Coordinates of C-alpha atoms in Angstrom, one line a residue:
Chain A
X7 CA -2.7 -16.2 -32.4
X8 CA -5.9 -16.6 -30.3
X9 CA -3.9 -16.4 -27.1
X10 CA -2.1 -13.4 -28.5
X11 CA -5.3 -11.5 -28.9
X12 CA -6.5 -12.5 -25.4
X13 CA -3.2 -11.3 -24.0
X14 CA -3.6 -7.9 -25.6
X15 CA -7.2 -7.5 -24.5
X16 CA -6.3 -8.5 -21.0
X17 CA -3.4 -6.1 -20.9
X18 CA -5.7 -3.3 -22.0
X19 CA -8.3 -4.1 -19.4
X20 CA -5.7 -4.3 -16.6
X21 CA -4.1 -1.0 -17.7
X22 CA -7.5 0.7 -17.7
X23 CA -8.3 -0.6 -14.2
X24 CA -5.0 1.0 -13.2
X25 CA -5.9 4.3 -14.9
X26 CA -9.2 4.5 -13.0
X27 CA -7.7 3.8 -9.6
X28 CA -4.8 6.3 -10.3
X29 CA -7.2 9.0 -11.4
X30 CA -9.3 8.6 -8.3
X31 CA -6.1 9.4 -6.4
X32 CA -5.5 12.5 -8.6
X33 CA -2.1 11.4 -9.8
X34 CA -0.2 13.2 -12.6
X35 CA 0.2 11.7 -16.0
X36 CA 3.4 9.9 -15.1
X37 CA 1.8 8.4 -12.0
X38 CA -1.2 7.2 -14.0
X39 CA 1.1 5.6 -16.5
X40 CA 3.2 3.8 -13.9
X41 CA 0.1 2.5 -12.1
X42 CA -1.4 1.3 -15.3
X43 CA 1.9 -0.4 -16.2
X44 CA 2.3 -2.0 -12.8
X45 CA -1.3 -3.3 -12.9
X46 CA -0.8 -4.9 -16.3
X47 CA 2.7 -6.4 -15.8
X48 CA 3.1 -6.5 -12.0
X49 CA 1.7 -10.0 -11.4
X50 CA 4.0 -11.6 -14.1
X51 CA 6.9 -9.6 -12.8
X52 CA 6.5 -10.9 -9.3
X53 CA 6.1 -14.4 -10.6
X54 CA 9.3 -14.1 -12.7
X55 CA 11.2 -12.8 -9.6
X56 CA 10.0 -15.6 -7.4
X57 CA 10.9 -18.3 -9.9
X58 CA 14.1 -16.6 -10.9
X59 CA 13.4 -16.0 -14.6
X60 CA 15.8 -13.3 -15.7
X61 CA 15.3 -10.7 -16.9
X62 CA 11.7 -10.4 -15.9
X63 CA 9.3 -10.7 -18.8
X64 CA 8.4 -7.1 -19.6
X65 CA 12.0 -6.1 -20.2
X66 CA 11.8 -8.1 -23.4
X67 CA 8.2 -7.2 -24.3
X68 CA 8.3 -3.7 -25.8
X69 CA 5.0 -4.3 -27.4
X70 CA 3.3 -4.6 -24.1
X71 CA 4.8 -1.3 -23.0
X72 CA 3.6 0.3 -26.2
X73 CA 0.1 -1.1 -25.8
X74 CA -0.1 0.2 -22.2
X75 CA 1.1 3.7 -23.1
X76 CA -1.4 4.0 -26.0
X77 CA -4.2 2.6 -23.7
X78 CA -3.4 5.1 -21.0
X79 CA -3.4 8.0 -23.4
X80 CA -6.7 6.9 -24.9
X81 CA -8.2 6.3 -21.5
X82 CA -7.3 9.7 -20.3
X83 CA -8.7 11.4 -23.4
X84 CA -11.9 9.4 -23.5
X85 CA -12.4 9.0 -19.8
X86 CA -16.0 10.1 -19.9
X87 CA -16.8 7.5 -22.5
X88 CA -15.2 4.7 -20.5
X89 CA -18.5 4.0 -18.8
X90 CA -20.1 2.9 -22.1
X91 CA -17.5 0.1 -22.4
X92 CA -17.6 -1.0 -18.8
X93 CA -19.1 -4.4 -19.7
X94 CA -16.5 -5.0 -22.4
X95 CA -13.8 -4.1 -19.9
X96 CA -15.2 -6.5 -17.3
X97 CA -15.2 -9.2 -20.0
X98 CA -11.6 -8.5 -21.1
X99 CA -10.5 -8.4 -17.5
X100 CA -12.1 -11.7 -16.8
X101 CA -10.7 -13.4 -19.9
X102 CA -7.3 -11.8 -18.9
X103 CA -7.2 -13.4 -15.5
X104 CA -8.2 -16.7 -17.0
X105 CA -5.3 -16.6 -19.4
X106 CA -2.7 -15.2 -17.0
X107 CA -3.5 -17.9 -14.4
X108 CA -2.7 -20.5 -17.0
X109 CA 0.4 -18.7 -18.1
X110 CA 1.6 -18.6 -14.5
X111 CA 0.9 -22.3 -14.1
X112 CA 2.9 -23.1 -17.3
X113 CA 5.9 -21.1 -16.1
X114 CA 5.7 -23.0 -12.8
X115 CA 5.6 -26.3 -14.5
X116 CA 8.5 -25.3 -16.7
X117 CA 10.5 -24.6 -13.5
X118 CA 9.6 -28.1 -12.2
X119 CA 7.5 -26.9 -9.3
X120 CA 4.7 -28.9 -7.7
X121 CA 1.0 -28.4 -8.7
X122 CA 0.2 -26.5 -5.5
X123 CA 3.0 -24.0 -6.1
X124 CA 2.1 -23.7 -9.8
X125 CA -1.5 -22.7 -8.8
X126 CA 0.0 -20.2 -6.4
X127 CA 2.1 -18.7 -9.2
X128 CA -0.9 -18.7 -11.6
X129 CA -2.9 -16.8 -9.0
X130 CA 0.0 -14.4 -8.4
X131 CA 0.3 -13.8 -12.1
X132 CA -3.4 -13.0 -12.5
X133 CA -4.0 -11.1 -9.2
X134 CA -0.9 -9.4 -7.9
X135 CA -0.7 -6.6 -10.5
X136 CA -3.8 -5.3 -8.8
X137 CA -2.3 -5.8 -5.4
X138 CA 0.8 -3.7 -6.3
X139 CA -1.5 -1.1 -7.9
X140 CA -3.5 -0.8 -4.6
X141 CA -0.3 -0.6 -2.5
X142 CA 1.2 2.1 -4.7
X143 CA -2.1 4.0 -4.3
X144 CA -2.1 3.6 -0.5
X145 CA -5.1 1.3 -0.3
X146 CA -5.5 -2.1 1.2
X147 CA -5.6 -4.4 -1.8
X148 CA -9.2 -4.8 -3.0
X149 CA -8.8 -8.6 -3.6
X150 CA -8.1 -9.0 0.1
X151 CA -11.4 -7.4 1.0
X152 CA -14.2 -8.1 -1.4
X153 CA -13.6 -9.2 -5.0
X154 CA -13.8 -13.0 -5.3
X155 CA -10.9 -12.9 -7.7
X156 CA -8.1 -15.1 -6.5
X157 CA -10.5 -17.9 -5.4
X158 CA -11.6 -18.2 -9.0
X159 CA -8.0 -18.5 -10.2
X160 CA -7.2 -21.2 -7.6
X161 CA -10.3 -23.2 -8.7
X162 CA -9.4 -22.8 -12.3
X163 CA -5.9 -24.1 -11.5
X164 CA -7.4 -27.1 -9.7
X165 CA -9.6 -27.9 -12.7
X166 CA -6.5 -27.9 -14.9
X167 CA -4.5 -30.3 -12.7
X168 CA -7.6 -32.5 -12.4
X169 CA -8.1 -32.7 -16.1
X170 CA -4.5 -33.6 -17.0
X171 CA -4.9 -36.7 -14.8
X172 CA -7.1 -38.0 -17.6
X173 CA -5.9 -38.9 -21.2
X174 CA -6.8 -35.5 -22.5
X175 CA -4.8 -33.1 -24.7
X176 CA -3.0 -30.4 -22.8
X177 CA -4.5 -27.6 -25.0
X178 CA -8.0 -28.8 -24.1
X179 CA -7.3 -28.9 -20.4
X180 CA -5.7 -25.5 -20.7
X181 CA -8.6 -24.0 -22.5
X182 CA -11.2 -25.6 -20.2
X183 CA -9.5 -24.2 -17.1
X184 CA -9.6 -20.7 -18.7
X185 CA -13.3 -21.2 -19.5
X186 CA -14.0 -22.4 -16.0
X187 CA -12.4 -19.2 -14.5
X188 CA -14.4 -17.0 -16.8
X189 CA -17.7 -18.7 -16.1
X190 CA -17.1 -18.8 -12.3
X191 CA -16.1 -15.1 -12.2
X192 CA -19.1 -14.0 -14.2
X193 CA -21.4 -16.0 -12.0
X194 CA -19.8 -14.7 -8.8
X195 CA -20.3 -11.1 -9.9
X196 CA -23.8 -11.8 -11.3
X197 CA -24.9 -13.3 -8.0
X198 CA -22.8 -11.1 -5.8
X199 CA -21.0 -14.0 -4.2
X200 CA -18.0 -13.1 -2.0
X201 CA -15.9 -14.6 0.7
X202 CA -16.9 -14.1 4.3
X203 CA -15.2 -11.3 6.1
X204 CA -13.7 -12.1 9.3
X205 CA -14.0 -9.7 12.2
X206 CA -11.5 -9.9 15.0
X207 CA -13.3 -10.2 18.3
X208 CA -10.2 -10.9 20.4
X209 CA -9.2 -8.3 22.8
Chain B
X23 CA 37.1 9.3 -9.4
X24 CA 34.8 12.1 -10.5
X25 CA 31.8 9.7 -10.7
X26 CA 32.9 8.2 -7.4
X27 CA 32.4 11.6 -5.7
X28 CA 29.1 12.2 -7.4
X29 CA 27.9 8.8 -6.3
X30 CA 28.8 9.6 -2.6
X31 CA 27.1 13.0 -2.7
X32 CA 24.0 11.5 -4.3
X33 CA 23.9 8.8 -1.7
X34 CA 24.1 11.4 1.1
X35 CA 21.4 13.5 -0.5
X36 CA 19.1 10.5 -1.0
X37 CA 19.7 9.3 2.5
X38 CA 18.9 12.7 4.0
X39 CA 15.7 12.9 2.0
X40 CA 14.8 9.6 3.6
X41 CA 15.7 10.8 7.1
X42 CA 13.4 13.9 6.7
X43 CA 10.4 11.8 5.5
X44 CA 11.0 9.2 8.3
X45 CA 11.2 11.9 11.0
X46 CA 7.9 13.4 9.8
X47 CA 6.4 10.0 10.5
X48 CA 8.0 10.0 14.0
X49 CA 9.8 6.7 13.4
X50 CA 12.4 5.4 15.8
X51 CA 16.2 5.4 15.1
X52 CA 16.0 2.0 13.4
X53 CA 13.1 3.0 11.2
X54 CA 14.9 6.2 10.2
X55 CA 18.0 4.3 9.2
X56 CA 16.0 1.8 7.1
X57 CA 14.1 4.5 5.3
X58 CA 17.3 6.4 4.6
X59 CA 19.0 3.2 3.4
X60 CA 16.0 2.2 1.2
X61 CA 15.8 5.7 -0.3
X62 CA 19.5 5.6 -1.2
X63 CA 19.8 2.0 -2.6
X64 CA 16.2 1.0 -3.3
X65 CA 16.2 2.1 -7.0
X66 CA 19.3 0.2 -7.8
X67 CA 18.1 -2.8 -5.9
X68 CA 14.9 -2.9 -7.9
X69 CA 16.8 -2.5 -11.1
X70 CA 19.2 -5.4 -10.2
X71 CA 16.2 -7.6 -9.3
X72 CA 14.4 -6.9 -12.6
X73 CA 17.6 -7.5 -14.7
X74 CA 18.6 -10.5 -12.6
X75 CA 21.9 -9.3 -11.3
X76 CA 22.9 -11.3 -8.3
X77 CA 23.4 -10.5 -5.6
X78 CA 21.9 -7.0 -5.7
X79 CA 24.5 -4.3 -5.7
X80 CA 24.5 -3.1 -2.1
X81 CA 25.3 -6.5 -0.7
X82 CA 28.8 -6.0 -2.1
X83 CA 29.0 -2.2 -1.3
X84 CA 29.8 -1.9 2.4
X85 CA 31.0 1.6 1.9
X86 CA 27.6 2.8 0.8
X87 CA 26.1 1.2 4.0
X88 CA 28.7 3.0 6.1
X89 CA 28.1 6.4 4.4
X90 CA 24.4 6.0 4.9
X91 CA 24.8 5.1 8.6
X92 CA 27.1 8.1 9.2
X93 CA 24.8 10.4 7.2
X94 CA 21.8 9.3 9.2
X95 CA 23.5 9.9 12.6
X96 CA 24.8 13.3 11.5
X97 CA 21.4 14.3 10.1
X98 CA 19.7 13.3 13.3
X99 CA 22.2 15.3 15.4
X100 CA 22.2 18.3 13.2
X101 CA 18.6 18.2 12.2
X102 CA 18.0 21.9 13.0
X103 CA 21.0 22.9 10.9
X104 CA 19.7 21.0 7.8
X105 CA 17.8 23.9 6.6
X106 CA 21.0 25.8 6.0
X107 CA 22.2 23.2 3.5
X108 CA 18.9 22.8 1.8
X109 CA 20.2 24.2 -1.5
X110 CA 23.3 22.0 -1.5
X111 CA 21.1 19.0 -0.8
X112 CA 18.9 19.8 -3.7
X113 CA 22.0 20.1 -5.9
X114 CA 23.5 16.8 -4.7
X115 CA 20.1 15.2 -5.2
X116 CA 19.8 16.5 -8.7
X117 CA 23.4 15.5 -9.6
X118 CA 22.6 12.1 -8.0
X119 CA 19.5 11.4 -10.2
X120 CA 21.5 12.4 -13.3
X121 CA 24.3 9.9 -12.4
X122 CA 21.9 7.1 -11.3
X123 CA 19.9 7.4 -14.5
X124 CA 23.0 6.8 -16.5
X125 CA 24.2 3.9 -14.3
X126 CA 20.8 2.2 -14.8
X127 CA 21.0 2.7 -18.6
X128 CA 24.6 1.2 -18.6
X129 CA 23.4 -1.9 -16.7
X130 CA 20.5 -2.2 -19.1
X131 CA 22.9 -2.1 -22.1
X132 CA 25.2 -4.6 -20.4
X133 CA 22.2 -6.9 -20.2
X134 CA 21.5 -6.5 -23.9
X135 CA 18.2 -4.7 -23.4
X136 CA 16.6 -2.3 -25.9
X137 CA 17.1 1.5 -25.5
X138 CA 13.5 1.9 -24.3
X139 CA 13.9 -0.6 -21.6
X140 CA 17.3 0.9 -20.7
X141 CA 15.7 4.3 -20.2
X142 CA 13.0 2.6 -18.0
X143 CA 15.7 1.0 -15.9
X144 CA 17.6 4.3 -15.6
X145 CA 14.5 6.0 -14.4
X146 CA 13.8 3.2 -12.0
X147 CA 17.4 3.5 -10.6
X148 CA 17.0 7.2 -10.1
X149 CA 13.4 7.4 -8.9
X150 CA 12.2 4.2 -7.2
X151 CA 14.2 4.6 -4.0
X152 CA 11.9 7.5 -3.3
X153 CA 8.9 5.4 -4.3
X154 CA 9.8 2.6 -1.8
X155 CA 10.5 5.2 0.8
X156 CA 7.0 6.7 0.4
X157 CA 5.3 3.3 0.4
X158 CA 7.1 2.3 3.6
X159 CA 6.0 5.6 5.1
X160 CA 2.4 5.0 4.1
X161 CA 2.2 7.8 1.5
X162 CA 1.3 7.8 -2.2
X163 CA 4.7 8.2 -3.9
X164 CA 5.4 11.9 -4.3
X165 CA 6.8 11.4 -7.9
X166 CA 3.4 10.2 -8.9
X167 CA 1.8 13.4 -7.8
X168 CA 3.8 16.5 -8.3
X169 CA 7.6 16.3 -8.5
X170 CA 8.7 16.4 -12.2
X171 CA 11.4 13.9 -11.4
X172 CA 11.0 10.9 -13.6
X173 CA 10.2 12.9 -16.7
X174 CA 13.6 14.5 -16.5
X175 CA 15.3 11.1 -16.2
X176 CA 13.4 9.9 -19.3
X177 CA 14.4 13.0 -21.3
X178 CA 18.0 12.6 -20.2
X179 CA 18.0 9.0 -21.4
X180 CA 16.6 10.0 -24.7
X181 CA 19.4 12.6 -25.1
X182 CA 21.9 9.9 -24.4
X183 CA 20.5 7.5 -27.1
X184 CA 20.2 10.4 -29.5
X185 CA 23.8 11.4 -29.0
X186 CA 25.3 8.0 -29.4
X187 CA 23.8 7.8 -32.9
X188 CA 26.5 10.3 -33.9
X189 CA 30.3 9.7 -34.0
X190 CA 30.7 10.9 -30.5
X191 CA 32.7 9.4 -27.6
X192 CA 30.6 7.5 -25.1
X193 CA 31.9 9.4 -22.1
X194 CA 30.9 12.6 -23.7
X195 CA 27.3 11.4 -24.5
X196 CA 27.1 10.0 -20.9
X197 CA 28.2 13.3 -19.3
X198 CA 26.0 15.4 -21.6
X199 CA 22.9 13.3 -20.6
X200 CA 23.7 13.9 -16.9
X201 CA 24.1 17.6 -17.5
X202 CA 20.8 17.7 -19.4
X203 CA 19.0 16.0 -16.5
X204 CA 20.6 18.5 -14.0
X205 CA 19.7 21.6 -16.1
X206 CA 16.1 20.4 -16.8
X207 CA 15.4 19.6 -13.2
X208 CA 16.8 22.9 -12.0
X209 CA 14.7 24.8 -14.6
X210 CA 11.6 22.7 -13.7
X211 CA 11.9 23.5 -10.0
X212 CA 12.8 27.2 -10.7
X213 CA 9.8 27.7 -12.9
X214 CA 7.5 25.4 -11.0
X215 CA 6.8 23.2 -14.0
X216 CA 4.8 20.1 -13.2
X217 CA 2.9 17.5 -15.1
X218 CA -0.9 18.0 -15.4
X219 CA -2.9 16.2 -12.8
X220 CA -5.7 14.1 -14.1
X221 CA -9.0 14.1 -12.4
X222 CA -11.3 11.3 -12.8
X223 CA -14.7 12.5 -13.9
X224 CA -16.2 9.1 -14.8
X225 CA -19.0 7.9 -12.5
Chain C
X26 CA 15.2 -32.2 14.4
X27 CA 15.4 -29.5 17.1
X28 CA 15.7 -26.7 14.6
X29 CA 12.9 -28.3 12.6
X30 CA 10.5 -27.9 15.5
X31 CA 11.6 -24.4 16.2
X32 CA 11.0 -23.5 12.5
X33 CA 7.5 -24.9 12.7
X34 CA 6.7 -23.1 16.0
X35 CA 8.1 -19.9 14.5
X36 CA 6.1 -20.3 11.4
X37 CA 2.9 -20.8 13.4
X38 CA 3.6 -17.7 15.6
X39 CA 4.4 -15.5 12.6
X40 CA 1.3 -16.7 10.7
X41 CA -1.0 -16.0 13.7
X42 CA 0.5 -12.5 14.0
X43 CA -0.5 -12.0 10.4
X44 CA -4.0 -13.3 11.1
X45 CA -4.5 -10.8 13.9
X46 CA -3.4 -7.8 11.9
X47 CA -5.5 -8.9 8.9
X48 CA -8.6 -9.4 11.1
X49 CA -8.2 -6.0 12.5
X50 CA -8.4 -4.7 8.9
X51 CA -11.6 -6.8 8.3
X52 CA -10.1 -8.7 5.4
X53 CA -11.9 -11.7 3.9
X54 CA -10.6 -15.3 4.3
X55 CA -8.3 -15.1 1.3
X56 CA -6.9 -11.8 2.5
X57 CA -6.2 -13.2 5.9
X58 CA -4.5 -16.3 4.4
X59 CA -2.2 -14.2 2.2
X60 CA -1.3 -11.8 5.0
X61 CA -0.5 -14.8 7.3
X62 CA 1.6 -16.4 4.5
X63 CA 3.5 -13.2 3.8
X64 CA 4.2 -12.6 7.4
X65 CA 5.6 -16.1 7.8
X66 CA 7.7 -16.4 4.6
X67 CA 8.1 -12.8 3.4
X68 CA 11.4 -12.2 5.2
X69 CA 13.0 -15.3 3.8
X70 CA 11.6 -14.5 0.3
X71 CA 13.1 -11.0 0.3
X72 CA 16.4 -12.4 1.5
X73 CA 16.4 -15.0 -1.3
X74 CA 15.6 -12.4 -3.9
X75 CA 18.4 -10.1 -2.7
X76 CA 21.0 -12.9 -2.7
X77 CA 19.7 -14.4 -5.9
X78 CA 18.7 -17.8 -4.7
X79 CA 16.2 -19.3 -7.2
X80 CA 13.5 -20.2 -6.9
X81 CA 12.7 -18.5 -3.5
X82 CA 12.6 -20.9 -0.7
X83 CA 8.8 -21.3 -0.1
X84 CA 8.3 -22.6 -3.7
X85 CA 10.0 -25.8 -2.6
X86 CA 8.5 -25.9 0.9
X87 CA 4.9 -27.3 0.5
X88 CA 5.0 -28.2 4.2
X89 CA 5.3 -24.5 5.3
X90 CA 2.3 -23.6 3.1
X91 CA 0.3 -26.4 4.6
X92 CA 1.2 -25.5 8.2
X93 CA 0.2 -21.9 7.5
X94 CA -3.1 -22.8 5.9
X95 CA -4.0 -25.1 8.9
X96 CA -2.8 -22.4 11.4
X97 CA -5.0 -19.8 9.7
X98 CA -8.1 -22.0 9.7
X99 CA -7.6 -22.9 13.4
X100 CA -6.8 -19.3 14.3
X101 CA -10.0 -18.1 12.6
X102 CA -12.1 -20.8 14.4
X103 CA -10.6 -20.3 17.8
X104 CA -10.0 -16.6 17.6
X105 CA -11.6 -16.0 21.0
X106 CA -9.3 -18.5 22.6
X107 CA -6.2 -16.9 21.1
X108 CA -5.8 -14.6 24.1
X109 CA -5.2 -17.7 26.4
X110 CA -2.1 -18.6 24.4
X111 CA -0.8 -15.1 24.0
X112 CA 2.3 -15.9 26.1
X113 CA 3.1 -19.0 24.2
X114 CA 2.7 -17.1 21.0
X115 CA 5.1 -14.4 22.2
X116 CA 7.6 -17.1 23.1
X117 CA 7.3 -19.0 19.7
X118 CA 7.6 -15.6 17.9
X119 CA 10.8 -14.8 19.9
X120 CA 12.4 -18.2 19.3
X121 CA 11.4 -17.8 15.7
X122 CA 13.2 -14.5 15.2
X123 CA 16.2 -16.0 16.9
X124 CA 16.3 -19.0 14.5
X125 CA 15.4 -17.0 11.4
X126 CA 18.2 -14.4 12.1
X127 CA 20.7 -17.2 12.1
X128 CA 19.2 -18.9 9.0
X129 CA 19.6 -15.6 7.2
X130 CA 23.2 -15.2 8.3
X131 CA 24.0 -18.8 7.2
X132 CA 22.6 -18.1 3.7
X133 CA 24.6 -14.9 3.5
X134 CA 27.8 -16.8 4.5
X135 CA 27.0 -19.4 1.9
X136 CA 26.9 -16.6 -0.7
X137 CA 30.3 -15.4 0.4
X138 CA 29.0 -12.1 1.8
X139 CA 30.7 -10.0 4.4
X140 CA 29.7 -10.3 8.1
X141 CA 27.9 -6.9 8.1
X142 CA 25.8 -7.9 5.1
X143 CA 25.1 -11.3 6.6
X144 CA 23.8 -9.6 9.7
X145 CA 21.6 -7.4 7.5
X146 CA 20.3 -10.5 5.7
X147 CA 19.6 -12.2 9.0
X148 CA 17.7 -9.2 10.3
X149 CA 15.7 -9.0 7.0
X150 CA 14.9 -12.7 7.3
X151 CA 13.5 -12.3 10.8
X152 CA 11.8 -8.9 10.5
X153 CA 10.7 -8.1 7.0
X154 CA 7.8 -10.6 6.9
X155 CA 6.2 -8.3 9.4
X156 CA 7.2 -5.2 7.3
X157 CA 5.5 -6.6 4.2
X158 CA 2.4 -7.6 6.4
X159 CA 2.1 -4.0 7.6
X160 CA 2.5 -2.5 4.2
X161 CA -0.1 -4.8 2.7
X162 CA -2.4 -3.8 5.6
X163 CA -1.7 -0.1 4.9
X164 CA 0.2 0.6 8.1
X165 CA 3.6 2.1 8.7
X166 CA 5.6 -1.0 9.7
X167 CA 5.5 -1.5 13.5
X168 CA 9.2 -2.3 13.8
X169 CA 10.0 1.2 12.4
X170 CA 8.0 2.7 15.2
X171 CA 8.2 0.9 18.5
X172 CA 9.0 -2.8 18.7
X173 CA 12.7 -3.3 19.6
X174 CA 12.8 -6.2 17.2
X175 CA 15.4 -5.6 14.6
X176 CA 18.0 -4.3 17.1
X177 CA 17.9 -7.5 18.9
X178 CA 18.5 -9.5 15.7
X179 CA 21.5 -7.2 14.9
X180 CA 23.0 -7.7 18.4
X181 CA 22.5 -11.5 18.1
X182 CA 24.3 -11.5 14.7
X183 CA 27.2 -9.5 16.3
X184 CA 27.4 -12.1 19.1
X185 CA 27.7 -14.9 16.5
X186 CA 30.5 -13.2 14.6
X187 CA 32.3 -12.4 17.8
X188 CA 32.1 -16.0 19.0
X189 CA 33.4 -17.6 15.9
X190 CA 36.6 -15.6 16.2
X191 CA 37.4 -18.0 19.1
X192 CA 38.1 -21.7 18.7
X193 CA 34.5 -22.6 19.4
X194 CA 32.3 -25.0 17.5
X195 CA 30.0 -23.4 15.0
X196 CA 26.8 -25.1 16.4
X197 CA 27.6 -23.6 19.8
X198 CA 28.1 -20.1 18.5
X199 CA 24.9 -20.5 16.4
X200 CA 22.9 -21.6 19.4
X201 CA 24.3 -19.0 21.7
X202 CA 23.4 -16.3 19.3
X203 CA 19.8 -17.5 19.2
X204 CA 19.7 -17.7 23.0
X205 CA 21.1 -14.1 23.1
X206 CA 18.3 -12.9 20.8
X207 CA 15.7 -14.6 22.9
X208 CA 16.9 -13.3 26.2
X209 CA 17.4 -9.7 25.0
X210 CA 13.9 -9.6 23.5
X211 CA 12.3 -11.0 26.6
X212 CA 14.1 -8.4 28.7
X213 CA 13.3 -5.6 26.3
X214 CA 9.6 -6.4 26.4
X215 CA 9.7 -7.0 30.2
X216 CA 11.3 -3.7 30.9
X217 CA 9.5 -1.8 28.1
X218 CA 12.8 -0.8 26.5
X219 CA 12.4 0.8 23.1
X220 CA 14.5 2.9 20.7
X221 CA 14.2 6.7 21.0
X222 CA 11.7 8.2 18.6
X223 CA 13.0 11.1 16.6
X224 CA 10.8 14.1 16.0
X225 CA 11.5 16.3 13.1
X226 CA 11.9 19.8 14.3
X227 CA 13.2 21.3 11.1
X228 CA 10.8 23.6 9.2

């Protein structure tokens, strides 16, 4: 029940981030809807394709589709008010990437993959909806440039696999990994920490 | 037999739309061929991947590959004459999206998916070849910006699922949905109907 | 053992080509790593998805991931020295596309696909890592514009299917196809051979 609520809040936050990028590009209503949808479910879809889960998750999740459609309509109508909920959106988004990272790791474990690959799948689940969003909007994905987003997911995954080495309940390791991701991301944004950019000096 | 001919005409129209976009971008012969191919089969490929049909359709459809190669060569040779067949191409394209929408819906039903998801898959089948074409050519997909293309597919899908509620033969509902899509698209283009663009006014 | 070494050298060369493109775009360390990874494994991943091999290859190839991570770190540190190994990189890259073309053809044959589709899959294996790299970096894929890259893979595939018509050992046909690809690519670059660009003159 708790995870269910987090999933919905995360979906809403991801969809709204899609709406904002799509509006910047002056897309029409259908374009905005697709971008919001892809942002929210793209990461999980890519994960399912890579593992070979069929059909991909959203084809059996009508509720997610409905939530995204309603979110998009509300976001379009109340676009001027969105700035007043910016902090809540950041929080939902952050909780969302925490949860989605762990969902991806779980699916990787269920497919008998190694911890390293599970962490990769968790990161893909949490981050690649945004990557597909940016590609569809003809931008270099923002997480390749500045947002310290994926790094936080990878660290959260490491925390999880560290914790389950100890005699600890799985639910607790799971929750602590999510909390780690949330705290690290809030701190990174608070203190404007980002990965070093690398300039090519070769000629 | 009838559907077979529509399929070929649609494939030709889609391939030529790929050729035109690729030429605008000054690609070489190989690039033009790939863009034409992706425009023609990309939507069905994405649908097969999402449902989990393996291998994806075109790997067992050598005839489609052949038709596309011949179309591309002819389109390159007779590029100056293409403008004289513009209306026929528009017609083939429109008949094509009608058919492909229904093919996608059928595959969704065969995979036991809900009507809403079947309509989504039909729309993907008909429209996402063009989306992949635009992404490969470094453009924001045109159907996200102005062409009222996907909306017509969605409406056609709704008509189909409405009709099969009644004691009507499946072939008739199928054909009427295709006809609906064709008529709506012709009307939309005729009267320059498009979805409202949404400008982001948040700061 | 021999193929194993070629595979590693090819992976390194592909990863470094990703690093260079990503640096040109001023991505951060995570972005550079992802682009390098996608360049190296993207072609094989797309092939596995299209055929329906699950999970996709790299999820069970931790060694490749490790090689790529080490390559990226070394390439970033020694970026100024990269120009001194440019010729070796070109060679590794060329040997790589030769091998990967044949790997793709083999996987196609194992999935009972026709020669034409096997050649398509071989070309995708060798070339589409670079395509995905360019799309993620917001560029029109270079192989659609100038590099005579894919054509060489297609010709190599044809040589293979021609040779196995004769009473010849499979390993020999396999190796000769790879050698053909390498020689043709070296000659093409040496003599600056490229496919004709096609300009759209229709209005």
